[in-house]
PDB file of C-alpha atoms in Angstrom:
ATOM      1  CA  MET A   1      16.324   8.496  -8.830  1.00  0.00           C
ATOM      2  CA  THR A   2      12.467   8.132  -8.490  1.00  0.00           C
ATOM      3  CA  CYS A   3      11.039  10.235  -5.867  1.00  0.00           C
ATOM      4  CA  TRP A   4       8.768   8.327  -3.164  1.00  0.00           C
ATOM      5  CA  TYR A   5       5.706  10.219  -4.097  1.00  0.00           C
ATOM      6  CA  GLU A   6       6.139   8.854  -7.867  1.00  0.00           C
ATOM      7  CA  GLY A   7       7.067   5.454  -6.731  1.00  0.00           C
ATOM      8  CA  PRO A   8       5.241   2.993  -4.921  1.00  0.00           C
ATOM      9  CA  LEU A   9       2.286   3.629  -2.284  1.00  0.00           C
ATOM     10  CA  ALA A  10      -0.391   2.020  -0.967  1.00  0.00           C
ATOM     11  CA  ALA A  11      -3.713   3.699   1.095  1.00  0.00           C
ATOM     12  CA  PHE A  12      -6.134   2.428   3.325  1.00  0.00           C
ATOM     13  CA  ASP A  13      -9.744   3.640   3.884  1.00  0.00           C
ATOM     14  CA  THR A  14     -12.749   2.414   6.031  1.00  0.00           C
ATOM     15  CA  GLU A  15     -16.647   3.376   5.996  1.00  0.00           C
ATOM     16  CA  THR A  16     -17.902   3.139   9.478  1.00  0.00           C
ATOM     17  CA  THR A  17     -21.029   3.403  11.771  1.00  0.00           C
ATOM     18  CA  GLY A  18     -20.180   6.676  13.007  1.00  0.00           C
ATOM     19  CA  VAL A  19     -17.298   8.994  13.901  1.00  0.00           C
ATOM     20  CA  ASP A  20     -16.632   7.568  17.613  1.00  0.00           C
ATOM     21  CA  VAL A  21     -13.291   5.732  17.502  1.00  0.00           C
ATOM     22  CA  GLU A  22     -13.741   3.889  20.590  1.00  0.00           C
ATOM     23  CA  SER A  23     -17.228   2.471  19.897  1.00  0.00           C
ATOM     24  CA  ASP A  24     -18.118   3.012  16.489  1.00  0.00           C
ATOM     25  CA  ARG A  25     -17.694  -0.005  14.027  1.00  0.00           C
ATOM     26  CA  ILE A  26     -16.240  -0.620  10.440  1.00  0.00           C
ATOM     27  CA  VAL A  27     -18.763  -1.423   7.552  1.00  0.00           C
ATOM     28  CA  SER A  28     -16.291  -1.291   4.720  1.00  0.00           C
ATOM     29  CA  ALA A  29     -12.630  -0.890   4.108  1.00  0.00           C
ATOM     30  CA  ALA A  30     -10.249  -0.996   1.263  1.00  0.00           C
ATOM     31  CA  LEU A  31      -6.726  -1.363   0.556  1.00  0.00           C
ATOM     32  CA  VAL A  32      -5.122   0.054  -2.848  1.00  0.00           C
ATOM     33  CA  VAL A  33      -1.818  -1.193  -4.112  1.00  0.00           C
ATOM     34  CA  GLN A  34       0.039   0.993  -6.456  1.00  0.00           C
ATOM     35  CA  ASP A  35       3.500   0.400  -7.903  1.00  0.00           C
ATOM     36  CA  ALA A  36       4.223   3.657  -9.644  1.00  0.00           C
ATOM     37  CA  THR A  37       2.458   7.001 -10.939  1.00  0.00           C
ATOM     38  CA  GLY A  38       0.246   5.678 -13.464  1.00  0.00           C
ATOM     39  CA  THR A  39       0.106   1.937 -13.066  1.00  0.00           C
ATOM     40  CA  ARG A  40      -3.058   0.155 -12.549  1.00  0.00           C
ATOM     41  CA  PRO A  41      -3.996  -0.114  -8.830  1.00  0.00           C
ATOM     42  CA  ARG A  42      -4.614  -3.193  -7.347  1.00  0.00           C
ATOM     43  CA  VAL A  43      -7.624  -3.063  -4.949  1.00  0.00           C
ATOM     44  CA  THR A  44      -8.711  -5.552  -2.081  1.00  0.00           C
ATOM     45  CA  ARG A  45     -12.138  -4.733  -0.277  1.00  0.00           C
ATOM     46  CA  TRP A  46     -13.958  -5.874   2.858  1.00  0.00           C
ATOM     47  CA  LEU A  47     -17.541  -5.690   3.626  1.00  0.00           C
ATOM     48  CA  VAL A  48     -18.313  -6.328   7.272  1.00  0.00           C
ATOM     49  CA  ASN A  49     -21.453  -6.986   9.296  1.00  0.00           C
ATOM     50  CA  PRO A  50     -20.523  -5.063  11.985  1.00  0.00           C
ATOM     51  CA  GLY A  51     -23.272  -6.846  14.920  1.00  0.00           C
ATOM     52  CA  VAL A  52     -24.292  -3.441  15.963  1.00  0.00           C
ATOM     53  CA  PRO A  53     -27.297  -1.285  14.605  1.00  0.00           C
ATOM     54  CA  VAL A  54     -25.805   1.184  11.763  1.00  0.00           C
ATOM     55  CA  PRO A  55     -27.733   4.377  12.045  1.00  0.00           C
ATOM     56  CA  SER A  56     -29.285   5.968   9.205  1.00  0.00           C
ATOM     57  CA  SER A  57     -27.180   8.836   9.810  1.00  0.00           C
ATOM     58  CA  ALA A  58     -24.550   6.517   8.711  1.00  0.00           C
ATOM     59  CA  THR A  59     -26.122   5.069   6.020  1.00  0.00           C
ATOM     60  CA  ALA A  60     -26.724   8.428   4.548  1.00  0.00           C
ATOM     61  CA  VAL A  61     -22.882   8.825   3.893  1.00  0.00           C
ATOM     62  CA  HIS A  62     -21.894   5.565   2.271  1.00  0.00           C
ATOM     63  CA  GLY A  63     -24.888   4.109   1.221  1.00  0.00           C
ATOM     64  CA  LEU A  64     -24.813   0.926   3.211  1.00  0.00           C
ATOM     65  CA  THR A  65     -27.749  -0.302   5.056  1.00  0.00           C
ATOM     66  CA  GLU A  66     -27.904  -2.422   7.897  1.00  0.00           C
ATOM     67  CA  GLU A  67     -29.850  -4.890   6.063  1.00  0.00           C
ATOM     68  CA  HIS A  68     -27.580  -4.971   3.555  1.00  0.00           C
ATOM     69  CA  LEU A  69     -24.301  -5.836   5.624  1.00  0.00           C
ATOM     70  CA  GLN A  70     -26.468  -8.196   7.355  1.00  0.00           C
ATOM     71  CA  ARG A  71     -27.036  -9.994   4.255  1.00  0.00           C
ATOM     72  CA  ASN A  72     -23.605  -9.232   2.516  1.00  0.00           C
ATOM     73  CA  GLY A  73     -20.890  -8.858   4.962  1.00  0.00           C
ATOM     74  CA  ARG A  74     -18.391 -10.775   6.765  1.00  0.00           C
ATOM     75  CA  TRP A  75     -18.018 -11.021  10.532  1.00  0.00           C
ATOM     76  CA  PRO A  76     -15.556  -8.397  12.006  1.00  0.00           C
ATOM     77  CA  ALA A  77     -13.086 -10.879  13.506  1.00  0.00           C
ATOM     78  CA  PRO A  78     -11.442 -12.581  10.113  1.00  0.00           C
ATOM     79  CA  VAL A  79     -11.969  -9.304   8.132  1.00  0.00           C
ATOM     80  CA  MET A  80      -9.758  -7.224  10.799  1.00  0.00           C
ATOM     81  CA  HIS A  81      -7.232 -10.419  10.748  1.00  0.00           C
ATOM     82  CA  GLU A  82      -6.989  -9.987   6.905  1.00  0.00           C
ATOM     83  CA  ILE A  83      -6.737  -6.123   7.215  1.00  0.00           C
ATOM     84  CA  ALA A  84      -3.832  -6.269   9.595  1.00  0.00           C
ATOM     85  CA  GLN A  85      -1.735  -8.907   7.932  1.00  0.00           C
ATOM     86  CA  LEU A  86      -2.030  -6.794   4.440  1.00  0.00           C
ATOM     87  CA  LEU A  87      -1.375  -3.464   6.149  1.00  0.00           C
ATOM     88  CA  ALA A  88       1.698  -5.243   7.870  1.00  0.00           C
ATOM     89  CA  GLU A  89       2.743  -6.747   4.521  1.00  0.00           C
ATOM     90  CA  GLN A  90       3.395  -3.245   3.206  1.00  0.00           C
ATOM     91  CA  ALA A  91       5.389  -2.125   6.021  1.00  0.00           C
ATOM     92  CA  ALA A  92       7.411  -5.417   5.709  1.00  0.00           C
ATOM     93  CA  VAL A  93       8.281  -4.259   2.158  1.00  0.00           C
ATOM     94  CA  GLY A  94       8.801  -0.693   3.042  1.00  0.00           C
ATOM     95  CA  ARG A  95       5.774   0.895   1.248  1.00  0.00           C
ATOM     96  CA  PRO A  96       4.221   4.074   2.422  1.00  0.00           C
ATOM     97  CA  LEU A  97       0.985   4.047   3.258  1.00  0.00           C
ATOM     98  CA  VAL A  98      -1.348   6.318   2.961  1.00  0.00           C
ATOM     99  CA  VAL A  99      -4.278   7.277   5.284  1.00  0.00           C
ATOM    100  CA  MET A 100      -6.676  10.347   5.090  1.00  0.00           C
ATOM    101  CA  ASN A 101      -7.038  11.349   8.888  1.00  0.00           C
ATOM    102  CA  ALA A 102      -5.040   8.597   9.895  1.00  0.00           C
ATOM    103  CA  PRO A 103      -6.123   8.871  13.706  1.00  0.00           C
ATOM    104  CA  PHE A 104      -9.471   8.144  12.616  1.00  0.00           C
ATOM    105  CA  ASP A 105      -9.244   4.820  10.084  1.00  0.00           C
ATOM    106  CA  LEU A 106      -6.212   3.523  12.020  1.00  0.00           C
ATOM    107  CA  THR A 107      -7.827   4.322  15.869  1.00  0.00           C
ATOM    108  CA  LEU A 108     -10.859   2.562  14.395  1.00  0.00           C
ATOM    109  CA  LEU A 109      -8.897  -0.649  12.933  1.00  0.00           C
ATOM    110  CA  ASP A 110      -6.712  -0.808  16.421  1.00  0.00           C
ATOM    111  CA  ARG A 111     -10.001  -0.804  18.495  1.00  0.00           C
ATOM    112  CA  GLU A 112     -11.604  -3.346  16.162  1.00  0.00           C
ATOM    113  CA  LEU A 113      -8.616  -5.678  16.661  1.00  0.00           C
ATOM    114  CA  ARG A 114      -8.790  -5.396  20.232  1.00  0.00           C
ATOM    115  CA  ARG A 115     -12.396  -5.999  20.139  1.00  0.00           C
ATOM    116  CA  HIS A 116     -12.597  -8.979  17.971  1.00  0.00           C
ATOM    117  CA  ARG A 117      -9.168 -10.430  17.920  1.00  0.00           C
ATOM    118  CA  ALA A 118      -7.685  -9.602  21.437  1.00  0.00           C
ATOM    119  CA  SER A 119      -4.820  -7.781  19.990  1.00  0.00           C
ATOM    120  CA  SER A 120      -3.607  -4.462  18.754  1.00  0.00           C
ATOM    121  CA  LEU A 121      -2.463  -2.650  15.562  1.00  0.00           C
ATOM    122  CA  ASP A 122       1.092  -2.278  17.288  1.00  0.00           C
ATOM    123  CA  ASP A 123       0.944  -6.111  18.125  1.00  0.00           C
ATOM    124  CA  ARG A 124       0.744  -6.593  14.369  1.00  0.00           C
ATOM    125  CA  LEU A 125       3.402  -4.256  13.195  1.00  0.00           C
ATOM    126  CA  GLU A 126       5.828  -5.096  15.593  1.00  0.00           C
ATOM    127  CA  GLN A 127       8.333  -6.246  13.218  1.00  0.00           C
ATOM    128  CA  SER A 128       8.072  -3.291  10.494  1.00  0.00           C
ATOM    129  CA  PRO A 129       5.987  -0.029  11.791  1.00  0.00           C
ATOM    130  CA  LEU A 130       4.161   1.531   8.998  1.00  0.00           C
ATOM    131  CA  ARG A 131       5.257   4.692   7.250  1.00  0.00           C
ATOM    132  CA  VAL A 132       2.152   6.648   7.086  1.00  0.00           C
ATOM    133  CA  LEU A 133       1.637   9.442   4.942  1.00  0.00           C
ATOM    134  CA  ASP A 134      -1.625  11.594   5.974  1.00  0.00           C
ATOM    135  CA  PRO A 135      -2.740  14.202   3.214  1.00  0.00           C
ATOM    136  CA  ARG A 136      -4.672  16.182   5.322  1.00  0.00           C
ATOM    137  CA  VAL A 137      -1.634  16.722   7.567  1.00  0.00           C
ATOM    138  CA  LEU A 138       0.742  17.415   4.922  1.00  0.00           C
ATOM    139  CA  ASP A 139      -1.797  19.977   3.333  1.00  0.00           C
ATOM    140  CA  LYS A 140      -2.217  21.841   6.566  1.00  0.00           C
ATOM    141  CA  HIS A 141       1.307  21.613   7.196  1.00  0.00           C
ATOM    142  CA  LEU A 142       2.769  22.643   3.811  1.00  0.00           C
ATOM    143  CA  ASP A 143       0.141  25.213   3.008  1.00  0.00           C
ATOM    144  CA  ARG A 144      -0.950  26.421   6.328  1.00  0.00           C
ATOM    145  CA  TYR A 145      -2.212  29.850   5.425  1.00  0.00           C
ATOM    146  CA  ARG A 146      -4.755  28.376   2.826  1.00  0.00           C
ATOM    147  CA  LYS A 147      -8.516  29.338   3.771  1.00  0.00           C
ATOM    148  CA  GLY A 148     -10.969  26.790   3.524  1.00  0.00           C
ATOM    149  CA  ARG A 149     -11.950  23.449   4.463  1.00  0.00           C
ATOM    150  CA  ARG A 150      -9.583  20.380   4.132  1.00  0.00           C
ATOM    151  CA  THR A 151     -11.837  17.164   3.783  1.00  0.00           C
ATOM    152  CA  LEU A 152     -10.965  14.572   1.257  1.00  0.00           C
ATOM    153  CA  THR A 153     -13.256  16.272  -1.500  1.00  0.00           C
ATOM    154  CA  ASP A 154     -11.868  19.787  -0.348  1.00  0.00           C
ATOM    155  CA  LEU A 155      -8.071  18.491  -1.193  1.00  0.00           C
ATOM    156  CA  CYS A 156      -9.320  16.538  -4.259  1.00  0.00           C
ATOM    157  CA  ALA A 157     -10.824  19.562  -5.861  1.00  0.00           C
ATOM    158  CA  HIS A 158      -7.881  21.649  -4.712  1.00  0.00           C
ATOM    159  CA  TYR A 159      -4.982  19.774  -6.371  1.00  0.00           C
ATOM    160  CA  GLU A 160      -7.186  18.577  -9.186  1.00  0.00           C
ATOM    161  CA  VAL A 161      -7.866  14.863  -8.375  1.00  0.00           C
ATOM    162  CA  THR A 162     -11.085  12.778  -9.293  1.00  0.00           C
ATOM    163  CA  LEU A 163     -13.198  11.686  -6.664  1.00  0.00           C
ATOM    164  CA  ALA A 164     -15.391   9.426  -8.373  1.00  0.00           C
ATOM    165  CA  GLU A 165     -17.676   7.891  -5.569  1.00  0.00           C
ATOM    166  CA  ALA A 166     -16.928   9.759  -2.439  1.00  0.00           C
ATOM    167  CA  HIS A 167     -17.426   7.902   0.718  1.00  0.00           C
ATOM    168  CA  ASP A 168     -16.995   4.396  -1.073  1.00  0.00           C
ATOM    169  CA  ALA A 169     -13.679   3.054   0.739  1.00  0.00           C
ATOM    170  CA  ALA A 170     -11.570   2.276  -2.296  1.00  0.00           C
ATOM    171  CA  ALA A 171     -12.561   5.197  -4.215  1.00  0.00           C
ATOM    172  CA  ASP A 172     -11.513   7.233  -1.252  1.00  0.00           C
ATOM    173  CA  ALA A 173      -8.398   5.488  -0.820  1.00  0.00           C
ATOM    174  CA  LEU A 174      -7.142   5.741  -4.220  1.00  0.00           C
ATOM    175  CA  ALA A 175      -8.119   9.203  -4.317  1.00  0.00           C
ATOM    176  CA  ALA A 176      -6.024  10.052  -1.002  1.00  0.00           C
ATOM    177  CA  LEU A 177      -3.143   8.410  -2.835  1.00  0.00           C
ATOM    178  CA  GLU A 178      -3.459  10.598  -5.805  1.00  0.00           C
ATOM    179  CA  VAL A 179      -3.714  13.694  -3.475  1.00  0.00           C
ATOM    180  CA  VAL A 180      -0.160  12.834  -1.433  1.00  0.00           C
ATOM    181  CA  ARG A 181       0.916  12.500  -5.031  1.00  0.00           C
ATOM    182  CA  ALA A 182      -0.096  15.706  -6.006  1.00  0.00           C
ATOM    183  CA  VAL A 183       1.525  17.282  -2.717  1.00  0.00           C
ATOM    184  CA  GLY A 184       4.448  15.812  -3.087  1.00  0.00           C
ATOM    185  CA  ARG A 185       5.015  16.937  -6.846  1.00  0.00           C
ATOM    186  CA  ARG A 186       3.843  20.638  -5.935  1.00  0.00           C
ATOM    187  CA  PHE A 187       5.775  20.766  -2.671  1.00  0.00           C
ATOM    188  CA  SER A 188       8.956  18.902  -3.999  1.00  0.00           C
ATOM    189  CA  ALA A 189      11.316  21.106  -3.205  1.00  0.00           C
ATOM    190  CA  ARG A 190      10.778  20.804   0.599  1.00  0.00           C
ATOM    191  CA  LEU A 191       9.658  17.116   0.285  1.00  0.00           C
ATOM    192  CA  GLU A 192      12.079  15.101  -2.520  1.00  0.00           C
ATOM    193  CA  ARG A 193      14.936  14.835  -0.075  1.00  0.00           C
ATOM    194  CA  LEU A 194      12.914  13.706   2.737  1.00  0.00           C
ATOM    195  CA  SER A 195      12.154   9.824   2.970  1.00  0.00           C
ATOM    196  CA  PRO A 196       8.401   8.175   3.963  1.00  0.00           C
ATOM    197  CA  GLY A 197      10.167   7.235   7.368  1.00  0.00           C
ATOM    198  CA  GLU A 198      11.655  10.940   7.998  1.00  0.00           C
ATOM    199  CA  LEU A 199       8.310  12.231   6.909  1.00  0.00           C
ATOM    200  CA  HIS A 200       6.310   9.473   9.179  1.00  0.00           C
ATOM    201  CA  ALA A 201       8.334  11.245  12.121  1.00  0.00           C
ATOM    202  CA  LEU A 202       7.716  15.042  11.295  1.00  0.00           C
ATOM    203  CA  GLN A 203       3.933  14.530  10.589  1.00  0.00           C
ATOM    204  CA  THR A 204       3.831  13.336  14.425  1.00  0.00           C
ATOM    205  CA  GLY A 205       4.911  16.662  15.290  1.00  0.00           C
ATOM    206  CA  TRP A 206       3.141  18.625  12.994  1.00  0.00           C
ATOM    207  CA  HIS A 207      -0.172  17.337  13.635  1.00  0.00           C
ATOM    208  CA  ALA A 208       0.389  17.610  17.374  1.00  0.00           C
ATOM    209  CA  ALA A 209       0.845  21.279  16.736  1.00  0.00           C
ATOM    210  CA  GLN A 210      -2.278  21.588  14.501  1.00  0.00           C
ATOM    211  CA  ALA A 211      -4.333  19.976  17.089  1.00  0.00           C
ATOM    212  CA  ARG A 212      -3.265  22.700  19.331  1.00  0.00           C
ATOM    213  CA  GLY A 213      -3.836  25.202  17.300  1.00  0.00           C
ATOM    214  CA  LEU A 214      -7.259  23.742  16.966  1.00  0.00           C
ATOM    215  CA  GLN A 215      -7.612  23.382  20.859  1.00  0.00           C
ATOM    216  CA  ALA A 216      -6.649  27.246  21.097  1.00  0.00           C
ATOM    217  CA  TRP A 217      -9.617  27.973  18.281  1.00  0.00           C
ATOM    218  CA  PHE A 218     -12.215  26.394  20.074  1.00  0.00           C
ATOM    219  CA  ALA A 219     -10.866  28.012  23.410  1.00  0.00           C
ATOM    220  CA  ARG A 220     -11.508  31.251  21.756  1.00  0.00           C
ATOM    221  CA  SER A 221     -14.663  30.224  20.627  1.00  0.00           C
ATOM    222  CA  GLY A 222     -16.028  29.161  23.863  1.00  0.00           C
ATOM    223  CA  GLN A 223     -16.435  26.013  23.088  1.00  0.00           C
ATOM    224  CA  GLU A 224     -15.405  22.810  25.418  1.00  0.00           C
ATOM    225  CA  GLU A 225     -13.734  20.649  22.832  1.00  0.00           C
ATOM    226  CA  THR A 226     -10.557  18.235  23.185  1.00  0.00           C
ATOM    227  CA  VAL A 227      -8.473  17.798  20.116  1.00  0.00           C
ATOM    228  CA  ASP A 228      -6.419  14.842  20.471  1.00  0.00           C
ATOM    229  CA  GLN A 229      -2.791  15.290  19.492  1.00  0.00           C
ATOM    230  CA  SER A 230      -1.854  11.781  19.079  1.00  0.00           C
ATOM    231  CA  TRP A 231      -0.852  10.508  15.745  1.00  0.00           C
ATOM    232  CA  PRO A 232      -1.123   7.924  13.357  1.00  0.00           C
ATOM    233  CA  VAL A 233      -2.939   5.978  16.281  1.00  0.00           C
ATOM    234  CA  ARG A 234      -4.485   7.250  19.352  1.00  0.00           C
ATOM    235  CA  PRO A 235      -3.328   5.256  22.885  1.00  0.00           C
ATOM    236  CA  PRO A 236      -6.473   3.275  24.087  1.00  0.00           C
ATOM    237  CA  VAL A 237      -8.682   4.861  26.851  1.00  0.00           C
ATOM    238  CA  LEU A 238      -7.812   3.475  29.848  1.00  0.00           C
ATOM    239  CA  PRO A 239     -11.083   2.693  32.274  1.00  0.00           C
ATOM    240  CA  ALA A 240     -12.155   4.735  34.825  1.00  0.00           C
ATOM    241  CA  ALA A 241     -10.503   4.126  38.262  1.00  0.00           C
ATOM    242  CA  ALA A 242     -13.153   2.385  40.506  1.00  0.00           C
TER     243      ALA A 242
END
């Protein structure tokens, strides 16, 4: 019987105007679907005109200028609808979804749906919830004492996965998918008996523990930082009381 990490997987990634999930916007996104290890992936790409300024610092990361997005990007509302619909289709057929640092990309998508579609990611997944596999959470739990950073670039180097064009949504999504396959193989004794649904549930606790550890590190360092423990989507920020 084929283990989940050798079978069908999908992966999702975004590029954005910045790193604030509440206020920044998606400028490009990609969904990669692969039926099994070694098969040709199917890639869907979106380019978005966010309708807000694109900081030069963001362009320096992903290479997408405000002018290029205004000329070639689509309006956010139909794009967010399409993305949510395709993610719901992955959930409906039981295909696990790989998302590197899921609370960032999936929360951004949720906020874009609320902003442009008066909807939410939960609304779109009401019939079939996602089974998310986050390579960052998996790696930090399974190899917790390894020193060094755990960005996608670092994980690709560690697991010997090719990352052709870092910060291109499709390239990043495919690389994250391959990292998850590599993690599965390396830790097969601990993972092969777990279903993606069980792993999704476990990662909720693993991420919370990792967030508490980072929060404690900030406290020891004298830094006033708050680390959200929610995974894979952060709850919406409620408006302050009058």
